[in-house]
Coordinates of C-alpha atoms in Angstrom, one line a residue:
X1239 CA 0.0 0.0 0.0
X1240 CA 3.0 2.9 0.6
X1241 CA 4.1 1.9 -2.3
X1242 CA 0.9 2.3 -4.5
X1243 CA 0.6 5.6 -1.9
X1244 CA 4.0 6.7 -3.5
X1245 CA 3.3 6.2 -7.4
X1246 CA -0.1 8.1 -6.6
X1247 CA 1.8 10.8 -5.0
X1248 CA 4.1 10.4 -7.9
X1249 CA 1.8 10.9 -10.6
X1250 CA -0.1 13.7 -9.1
X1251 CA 3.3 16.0 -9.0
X1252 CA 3.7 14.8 -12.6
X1253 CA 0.0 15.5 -13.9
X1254 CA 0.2 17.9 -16.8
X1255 CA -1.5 21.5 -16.4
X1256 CA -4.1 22.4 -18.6
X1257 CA -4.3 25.7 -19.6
X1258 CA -6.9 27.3 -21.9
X1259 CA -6.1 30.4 -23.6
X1260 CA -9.8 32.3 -24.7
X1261 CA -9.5 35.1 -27.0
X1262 CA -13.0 35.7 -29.0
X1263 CA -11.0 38.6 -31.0
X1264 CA -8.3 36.6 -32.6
X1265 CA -8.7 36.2 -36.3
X1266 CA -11.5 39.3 -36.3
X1267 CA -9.5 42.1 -34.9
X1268 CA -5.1 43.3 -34.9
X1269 CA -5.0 44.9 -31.8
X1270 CA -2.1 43.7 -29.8
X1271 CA -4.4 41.6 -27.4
X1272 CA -5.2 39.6 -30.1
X1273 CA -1.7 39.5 -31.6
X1274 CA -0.6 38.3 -28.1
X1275 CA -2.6 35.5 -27.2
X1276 CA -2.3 34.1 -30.7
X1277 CA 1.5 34.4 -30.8
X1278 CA 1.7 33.1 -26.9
X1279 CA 0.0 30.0 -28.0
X1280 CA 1.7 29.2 -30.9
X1281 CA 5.2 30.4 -29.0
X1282 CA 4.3 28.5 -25.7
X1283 CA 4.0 24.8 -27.3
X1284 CA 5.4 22.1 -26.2
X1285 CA 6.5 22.8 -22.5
X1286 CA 6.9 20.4 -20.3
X1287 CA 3.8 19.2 -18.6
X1288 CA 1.8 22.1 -19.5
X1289 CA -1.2 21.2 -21.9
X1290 CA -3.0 24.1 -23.7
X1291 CA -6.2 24.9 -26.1
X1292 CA -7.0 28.2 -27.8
X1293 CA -10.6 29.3 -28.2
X1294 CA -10.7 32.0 -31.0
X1295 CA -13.1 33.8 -33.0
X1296 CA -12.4 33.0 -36.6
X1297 CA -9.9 30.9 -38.3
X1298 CA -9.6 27.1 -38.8
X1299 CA -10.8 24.7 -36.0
X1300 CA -8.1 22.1 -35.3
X1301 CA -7.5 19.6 -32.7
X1302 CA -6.1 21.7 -29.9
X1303 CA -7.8 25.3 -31.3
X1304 CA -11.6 25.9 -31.4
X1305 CA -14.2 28.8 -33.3
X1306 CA -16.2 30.0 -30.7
X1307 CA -19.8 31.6 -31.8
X1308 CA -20.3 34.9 -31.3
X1309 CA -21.9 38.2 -32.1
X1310 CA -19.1 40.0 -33.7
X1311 CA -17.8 43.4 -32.3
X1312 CA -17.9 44.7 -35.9
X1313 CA -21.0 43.7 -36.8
X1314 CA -24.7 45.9 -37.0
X1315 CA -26.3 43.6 -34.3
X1316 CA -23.4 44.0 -31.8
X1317 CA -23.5 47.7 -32.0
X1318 CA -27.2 47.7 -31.4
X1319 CA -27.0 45.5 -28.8
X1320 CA -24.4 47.4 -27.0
X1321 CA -26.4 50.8 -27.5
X1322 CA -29.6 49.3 -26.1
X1323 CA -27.3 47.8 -22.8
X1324 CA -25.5 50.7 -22.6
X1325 CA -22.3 49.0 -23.3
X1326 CA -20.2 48.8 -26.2
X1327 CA -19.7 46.1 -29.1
X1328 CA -16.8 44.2 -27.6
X1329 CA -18.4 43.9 -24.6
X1330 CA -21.5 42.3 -26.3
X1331 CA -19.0 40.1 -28.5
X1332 CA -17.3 39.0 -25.3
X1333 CA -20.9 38.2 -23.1
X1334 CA -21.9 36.2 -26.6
X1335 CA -19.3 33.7 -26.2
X1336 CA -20.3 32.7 -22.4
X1337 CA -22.0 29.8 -23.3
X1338 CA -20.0 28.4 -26.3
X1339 CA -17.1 28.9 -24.1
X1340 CA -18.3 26.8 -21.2
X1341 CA -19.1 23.9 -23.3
X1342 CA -15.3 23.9 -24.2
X1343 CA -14.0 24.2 -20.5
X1344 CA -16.8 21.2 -19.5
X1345 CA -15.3 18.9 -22.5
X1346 CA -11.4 20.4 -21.7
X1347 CA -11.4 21.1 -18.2
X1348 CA -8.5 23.5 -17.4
X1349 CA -6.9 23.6 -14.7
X1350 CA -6.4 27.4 -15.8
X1351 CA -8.2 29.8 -18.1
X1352 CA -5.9 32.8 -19.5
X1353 CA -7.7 35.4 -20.7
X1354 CA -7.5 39.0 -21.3
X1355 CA -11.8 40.0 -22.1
X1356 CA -12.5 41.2 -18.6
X1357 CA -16.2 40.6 -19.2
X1358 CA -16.3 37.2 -20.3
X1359 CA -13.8 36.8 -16.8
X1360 CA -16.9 38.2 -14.6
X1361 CA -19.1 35.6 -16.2
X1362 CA -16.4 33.0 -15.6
X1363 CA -16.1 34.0 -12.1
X1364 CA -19.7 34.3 -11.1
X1365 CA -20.9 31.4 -12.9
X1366 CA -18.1 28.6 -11.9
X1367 CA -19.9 26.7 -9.6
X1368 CA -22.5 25.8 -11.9
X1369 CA -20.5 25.5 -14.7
X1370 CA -18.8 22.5 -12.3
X1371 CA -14.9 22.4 -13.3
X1372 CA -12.9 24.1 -10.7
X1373 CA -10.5 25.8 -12.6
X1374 CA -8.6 29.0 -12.0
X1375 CA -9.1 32.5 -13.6
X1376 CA -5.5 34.3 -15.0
X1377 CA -6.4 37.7 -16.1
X1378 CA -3.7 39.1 -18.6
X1379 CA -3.6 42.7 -18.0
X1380 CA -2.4 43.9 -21.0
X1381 CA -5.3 46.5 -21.1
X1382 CA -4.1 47.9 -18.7
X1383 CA -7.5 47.7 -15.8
X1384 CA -5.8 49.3 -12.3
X1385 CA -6.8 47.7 -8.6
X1386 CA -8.7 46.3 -7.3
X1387 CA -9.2 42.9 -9.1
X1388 CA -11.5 41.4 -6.9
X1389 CA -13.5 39.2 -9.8
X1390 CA -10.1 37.0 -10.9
X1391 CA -7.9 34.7 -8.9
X1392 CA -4.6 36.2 -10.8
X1393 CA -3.2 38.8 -12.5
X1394 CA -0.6 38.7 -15.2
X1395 CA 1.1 41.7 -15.3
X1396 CA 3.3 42.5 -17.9
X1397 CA 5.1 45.7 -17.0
X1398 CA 6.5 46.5 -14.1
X1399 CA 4.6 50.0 -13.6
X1400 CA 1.2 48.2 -13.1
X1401 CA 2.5 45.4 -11.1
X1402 CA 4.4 47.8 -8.7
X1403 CA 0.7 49.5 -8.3
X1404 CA -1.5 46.9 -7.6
X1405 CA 1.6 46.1 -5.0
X1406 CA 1.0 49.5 -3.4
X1407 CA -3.0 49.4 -3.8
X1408 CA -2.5 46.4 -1.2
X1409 CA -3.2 43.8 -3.6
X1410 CA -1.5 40.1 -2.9
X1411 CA 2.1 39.9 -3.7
X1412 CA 1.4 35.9 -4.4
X1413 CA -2.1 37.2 -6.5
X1414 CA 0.3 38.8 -9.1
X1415 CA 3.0 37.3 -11.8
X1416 CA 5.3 39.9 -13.8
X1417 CA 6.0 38.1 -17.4
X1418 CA 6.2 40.2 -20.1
X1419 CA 4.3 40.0 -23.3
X1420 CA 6.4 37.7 -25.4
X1421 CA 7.2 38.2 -29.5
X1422 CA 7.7 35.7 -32.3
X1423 CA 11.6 37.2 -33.4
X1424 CA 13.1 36.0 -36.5
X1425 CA 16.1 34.0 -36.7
X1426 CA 18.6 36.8 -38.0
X1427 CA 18.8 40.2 -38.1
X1428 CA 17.1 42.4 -40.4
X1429 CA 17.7 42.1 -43.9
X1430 CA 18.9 46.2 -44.7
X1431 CA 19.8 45.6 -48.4
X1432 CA 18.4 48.9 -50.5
X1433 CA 16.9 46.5 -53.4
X1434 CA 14.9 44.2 -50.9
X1435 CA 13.4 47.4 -49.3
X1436 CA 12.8 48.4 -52.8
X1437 CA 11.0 44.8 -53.6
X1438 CA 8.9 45.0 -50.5
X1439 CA 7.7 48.8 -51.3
X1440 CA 6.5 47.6 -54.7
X1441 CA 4.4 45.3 -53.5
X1442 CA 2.6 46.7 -51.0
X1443 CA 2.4 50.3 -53.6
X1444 CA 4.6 52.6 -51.7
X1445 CA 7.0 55.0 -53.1
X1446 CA 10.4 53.1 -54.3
X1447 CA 12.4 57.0 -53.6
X1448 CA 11.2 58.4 -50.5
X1449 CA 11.6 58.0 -46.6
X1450 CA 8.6 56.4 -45.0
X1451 CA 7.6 56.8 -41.4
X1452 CA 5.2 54.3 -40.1
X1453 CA 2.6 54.2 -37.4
X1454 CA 1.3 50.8 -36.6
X1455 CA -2.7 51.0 -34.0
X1456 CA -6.2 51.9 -33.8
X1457 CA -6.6 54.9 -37.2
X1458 CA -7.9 57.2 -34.6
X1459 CA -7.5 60.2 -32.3
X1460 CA -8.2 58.2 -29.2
X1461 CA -5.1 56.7 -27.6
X1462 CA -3.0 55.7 -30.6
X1463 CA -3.1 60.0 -31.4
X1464 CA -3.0 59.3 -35.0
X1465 CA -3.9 63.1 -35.3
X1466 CA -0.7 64.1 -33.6
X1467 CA 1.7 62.1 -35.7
X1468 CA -0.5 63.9 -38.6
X1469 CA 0.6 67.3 -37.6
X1470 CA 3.8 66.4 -36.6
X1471 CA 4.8 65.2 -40.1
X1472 CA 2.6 68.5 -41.4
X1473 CA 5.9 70.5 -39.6
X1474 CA 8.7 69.2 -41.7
X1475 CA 9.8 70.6 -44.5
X1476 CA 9.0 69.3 -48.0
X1477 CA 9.8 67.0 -49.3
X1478 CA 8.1 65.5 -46.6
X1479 CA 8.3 61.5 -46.1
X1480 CA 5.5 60.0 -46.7
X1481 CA 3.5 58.6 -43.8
X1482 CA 1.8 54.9 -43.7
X1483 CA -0.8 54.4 -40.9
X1484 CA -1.5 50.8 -40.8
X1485 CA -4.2 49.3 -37.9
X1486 CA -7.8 48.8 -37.5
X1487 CA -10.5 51.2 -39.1
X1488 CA -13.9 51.6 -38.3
X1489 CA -16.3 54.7 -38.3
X1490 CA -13.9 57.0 -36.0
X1491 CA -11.1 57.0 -38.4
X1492 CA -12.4 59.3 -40.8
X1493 CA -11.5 62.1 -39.8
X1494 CA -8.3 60.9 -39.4
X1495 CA -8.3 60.1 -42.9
X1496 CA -9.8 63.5 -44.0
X1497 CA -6.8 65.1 -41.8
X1498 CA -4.0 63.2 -43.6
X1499 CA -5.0 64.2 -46.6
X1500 CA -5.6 68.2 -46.0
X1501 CA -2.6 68.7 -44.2
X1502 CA 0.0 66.0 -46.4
X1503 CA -2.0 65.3 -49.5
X1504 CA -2.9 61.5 -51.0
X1505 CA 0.5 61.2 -52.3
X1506 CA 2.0 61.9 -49.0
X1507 CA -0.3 59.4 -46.7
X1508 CA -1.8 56.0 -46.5
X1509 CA -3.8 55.0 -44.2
X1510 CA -5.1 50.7 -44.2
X1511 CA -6.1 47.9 -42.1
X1512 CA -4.3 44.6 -43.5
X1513 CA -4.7 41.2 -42.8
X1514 CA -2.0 40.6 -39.5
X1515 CA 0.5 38.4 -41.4
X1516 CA 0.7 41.0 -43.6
X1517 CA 2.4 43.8 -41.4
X1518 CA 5.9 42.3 -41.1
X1519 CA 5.7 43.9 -44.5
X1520 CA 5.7 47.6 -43.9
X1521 CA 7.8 47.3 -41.3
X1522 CA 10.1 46.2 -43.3
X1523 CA 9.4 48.8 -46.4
X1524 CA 9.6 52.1 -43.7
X1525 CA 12.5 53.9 -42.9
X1526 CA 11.5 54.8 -39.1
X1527 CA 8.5 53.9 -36.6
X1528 CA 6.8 56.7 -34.1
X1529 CA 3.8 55.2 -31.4
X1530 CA 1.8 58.8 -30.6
X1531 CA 0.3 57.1 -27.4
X1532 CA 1.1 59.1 -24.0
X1533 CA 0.9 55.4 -22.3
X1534 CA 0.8 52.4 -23.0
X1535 CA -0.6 48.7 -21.9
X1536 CA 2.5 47.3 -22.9
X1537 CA 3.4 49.2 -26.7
X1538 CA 3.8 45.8 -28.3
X1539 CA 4.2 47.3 -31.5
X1540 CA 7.9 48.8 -30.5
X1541 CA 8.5 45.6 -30.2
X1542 CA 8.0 44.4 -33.7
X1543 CA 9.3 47.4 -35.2
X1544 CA 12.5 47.2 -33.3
X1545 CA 13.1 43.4 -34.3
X1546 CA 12.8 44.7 -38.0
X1547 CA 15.7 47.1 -36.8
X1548 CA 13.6 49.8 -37.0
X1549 CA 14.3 53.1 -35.2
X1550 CA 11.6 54.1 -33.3
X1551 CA 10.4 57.2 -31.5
X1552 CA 7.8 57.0 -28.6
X1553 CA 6.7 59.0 -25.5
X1554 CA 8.6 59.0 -22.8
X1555 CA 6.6 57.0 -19.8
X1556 CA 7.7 54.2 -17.9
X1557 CA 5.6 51.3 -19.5
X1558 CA 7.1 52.6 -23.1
X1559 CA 10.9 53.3 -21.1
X1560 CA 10.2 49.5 -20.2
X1561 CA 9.3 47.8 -23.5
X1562 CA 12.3 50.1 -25.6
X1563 CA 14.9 50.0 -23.3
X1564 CA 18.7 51.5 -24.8
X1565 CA 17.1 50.6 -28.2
X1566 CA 15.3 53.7 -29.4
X1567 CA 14.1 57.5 -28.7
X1568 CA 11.6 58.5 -26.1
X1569 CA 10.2 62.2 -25.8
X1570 CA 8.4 64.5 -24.3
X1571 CA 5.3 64.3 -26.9
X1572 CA 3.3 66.8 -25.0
X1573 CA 5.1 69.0 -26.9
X1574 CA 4.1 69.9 -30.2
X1575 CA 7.4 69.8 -32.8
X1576 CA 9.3 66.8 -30.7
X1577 CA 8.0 64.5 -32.7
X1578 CA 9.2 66.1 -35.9
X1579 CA 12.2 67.4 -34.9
X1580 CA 13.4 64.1 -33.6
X1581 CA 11.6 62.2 -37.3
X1582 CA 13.7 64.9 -39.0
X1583 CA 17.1 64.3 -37.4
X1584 CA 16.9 60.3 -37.7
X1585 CA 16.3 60.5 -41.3
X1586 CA 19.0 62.3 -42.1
X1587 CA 21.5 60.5 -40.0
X1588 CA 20.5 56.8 -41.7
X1589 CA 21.5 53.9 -39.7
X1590 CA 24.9 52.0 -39.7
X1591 CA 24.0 48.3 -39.6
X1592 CA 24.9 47.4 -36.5
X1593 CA 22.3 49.2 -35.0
X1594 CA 19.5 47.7 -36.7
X1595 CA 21.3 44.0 -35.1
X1596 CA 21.4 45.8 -31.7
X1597 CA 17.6 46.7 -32.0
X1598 CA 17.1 43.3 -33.1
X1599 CA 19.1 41.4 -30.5
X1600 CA 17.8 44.0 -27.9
X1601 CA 13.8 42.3 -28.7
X1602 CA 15.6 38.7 -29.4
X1603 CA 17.6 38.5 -25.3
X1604 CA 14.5 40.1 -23.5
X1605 CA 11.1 39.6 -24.9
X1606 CA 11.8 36.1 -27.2
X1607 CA 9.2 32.9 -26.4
X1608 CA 12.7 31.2 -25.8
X1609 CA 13.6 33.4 -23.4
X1610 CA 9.8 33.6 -21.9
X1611 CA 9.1 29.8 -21.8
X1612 CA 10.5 28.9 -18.3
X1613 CA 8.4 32.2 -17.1
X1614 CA 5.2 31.2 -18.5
X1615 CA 5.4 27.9 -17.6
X1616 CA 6.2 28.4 -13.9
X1617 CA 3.1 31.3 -13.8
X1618 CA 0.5 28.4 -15.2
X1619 CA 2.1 25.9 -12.7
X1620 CA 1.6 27.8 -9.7
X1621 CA -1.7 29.3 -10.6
X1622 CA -2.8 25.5 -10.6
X1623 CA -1.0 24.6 -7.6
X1624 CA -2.4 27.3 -5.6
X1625 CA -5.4 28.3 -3.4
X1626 CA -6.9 31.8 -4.6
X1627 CA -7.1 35.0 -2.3
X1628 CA -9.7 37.1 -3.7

């Protein structure tokens, strides 16, 4: 009998964690949510003794990923559902998925659900006695939502600024995890011959003879300050470069559009929502990357701009200060001209190539799923292990 005793105690410390990763918005929207969680799972195969499933909203169903149902945040009846609850779309898209979801945790049954939809989580939370599978809730915080959390069992944090607060708000220190988002990072460095730039550009319709500065979020004045980095290119000289918004587009972004083209003209500015696979693309055609956001969740998109070897420009705050590191140029955009003086000087000081390899390794040594693995897997393991304090 001890020794039966033994092997059961044996197999129990062995038992593989089940983690599902639910993300209704992957394959529907590019935000950098979405770019996570589908990236994460793809980069977070194969660890040892952790087991995983993605629910997603469009795409292929396979054996280990699975289309939920839902009322799509960019459709008609999600709008009007939101208006009538007082709520907007993704929330509706996110309360639609409730039940499709629970049928996947009742035939899965995780040990832990990691998730970033903070509404679906409440439902999760509320509902998981009846639903009957006593799994754990992990709330990526990517958003970022500040203290309290008093509807998950754990946070992942992924900057240090908004673990350090829910530290001071009196949160749990063992409620909390700081691991960074993670980033697919090619293999090399950045191609930099001038004829592959040149390939790219005609592809994709840019101009084969001119600088381009990209800008890579939501095409509106909210947040991403599309506006600003409008005016800002508006205050160099001509010939200006020519400016490529790329990110998602819905009815906001018009006037964005209308802006671009009074103050730089059609042949100076692009603005499009591509297809995610897509965007390596232009960040491989531009010449330099600004992020017009006074904060930032995380600023994933520095990230991928960087690993391209990409200079990049950004706001000086401590989530951003974070994510660049020694790799690129923060100021002070407050302040109306920083932005184009500091466009203006990098453009006509073009990189040597060892700085587009030190952008790249500085993404590659910190934010690579090789160098995240151990991270995530030890966050999954002791979310599972552990008895919640909410």
């Amino acid at each position: 009998m001890a020794v039966d005793a033994a092997e059961a105690v044996k197999a129990e410390t062995h038992k593989s964690v089940r983690v599902l990763f639910t993300c209704s918005g992957i394959g529907i929207m590019n935000r950098g949510i979405e770019s996570f969680f589908r990236e994460a799972f793809d980069g977070l195969q194969g660890m040892d003794g952790i087991e995983t499933m993605l629910i997603k909203g469009a795409g292929a169903t396979t054996e280990h990923e699975y289309v939920t149902w839902s009322v799509r945040r960019t459709g008609r009846l999600a709008r009007l559902l939101g208006k009538l609850a007082r709520r907007n779309s993704n929330v509706v898209e996110q309360w639609s998925t409730f039940f499709p979801v629970v049928r996947q945790i009742r035939r899965f049954r995780p040990d832990v659900i990691f998730y970033s939809e903070a509404n679906l989580g409440f439902l999760l939370y509320w509902f998981r006695k009846q639903i009957g599978v006593p799994y754990k809730l992990l709330f990526s915080n990517g958003g970022p939502c500040h203290p309290p959390f008093i509807r998950t069992d754990y946070v992942h944090q992924v900057a240090p600024l908004y673990y350090e607060e829910a530290l001071r708000a009196g949160e749990p220190e063992d409620k909390h995890f700081f691991v960074p988002y993670g980033i697919h990072v090619p293999a090399s460095p950045p191609a930099t011959a001038s004829d592959a730039k040149k390939t790219v550009r005609t592809k994709l319709g840019l101009p084969l003879d001119r600088s381009i500065v990209l800008s890579v979020g939501w095409v509106a004045k909210e947040h991403k300050r599309m506006d600003f980095v409008i005016e800002e290119i508006s205050r160099l000289p001509t010939p200006r470069p020519f400016l490529q918004l790329l990110g998602a587009i819905d009815s906001g972004s018009a006037e964005i559009v209308e802006l671009g083209n009074r103050l730089l003209g059609p042949e100076n500015f692009s603005a499009r929502s591509v297809p995610y696979e897509m965007v390596a693309d232009y960040y491989r055609a531009a010449n330099v990357f600004v992020l017009g956001s006074l904060s930032e969740g995380f600023g994933r998109v520095l990230l991928e701009a960087m690993m391209h070897g990409l200079p990049v420009v950004g706001h000086r705050h401590p989530v951003i200060e974070f994510v660049v590191g020694d790799a690129g140029r923060l100021e002070d955009l407050n302040l109306p001209g920083t932005l184009a003086r500091a466009i203006g000087e990098i453009l006509s000081n073009p990189d040597a190539l060892e700085l587009k390899e030190e952008r790249w390794n500085s993404v590659r040594s910190r934010f690579d799923w090789q160098s995240l693995r151990s991270s995530y897997s030890d966050m999954f393991r002791r979310c599972a292990e552990s008895d919640p304090r909410t």
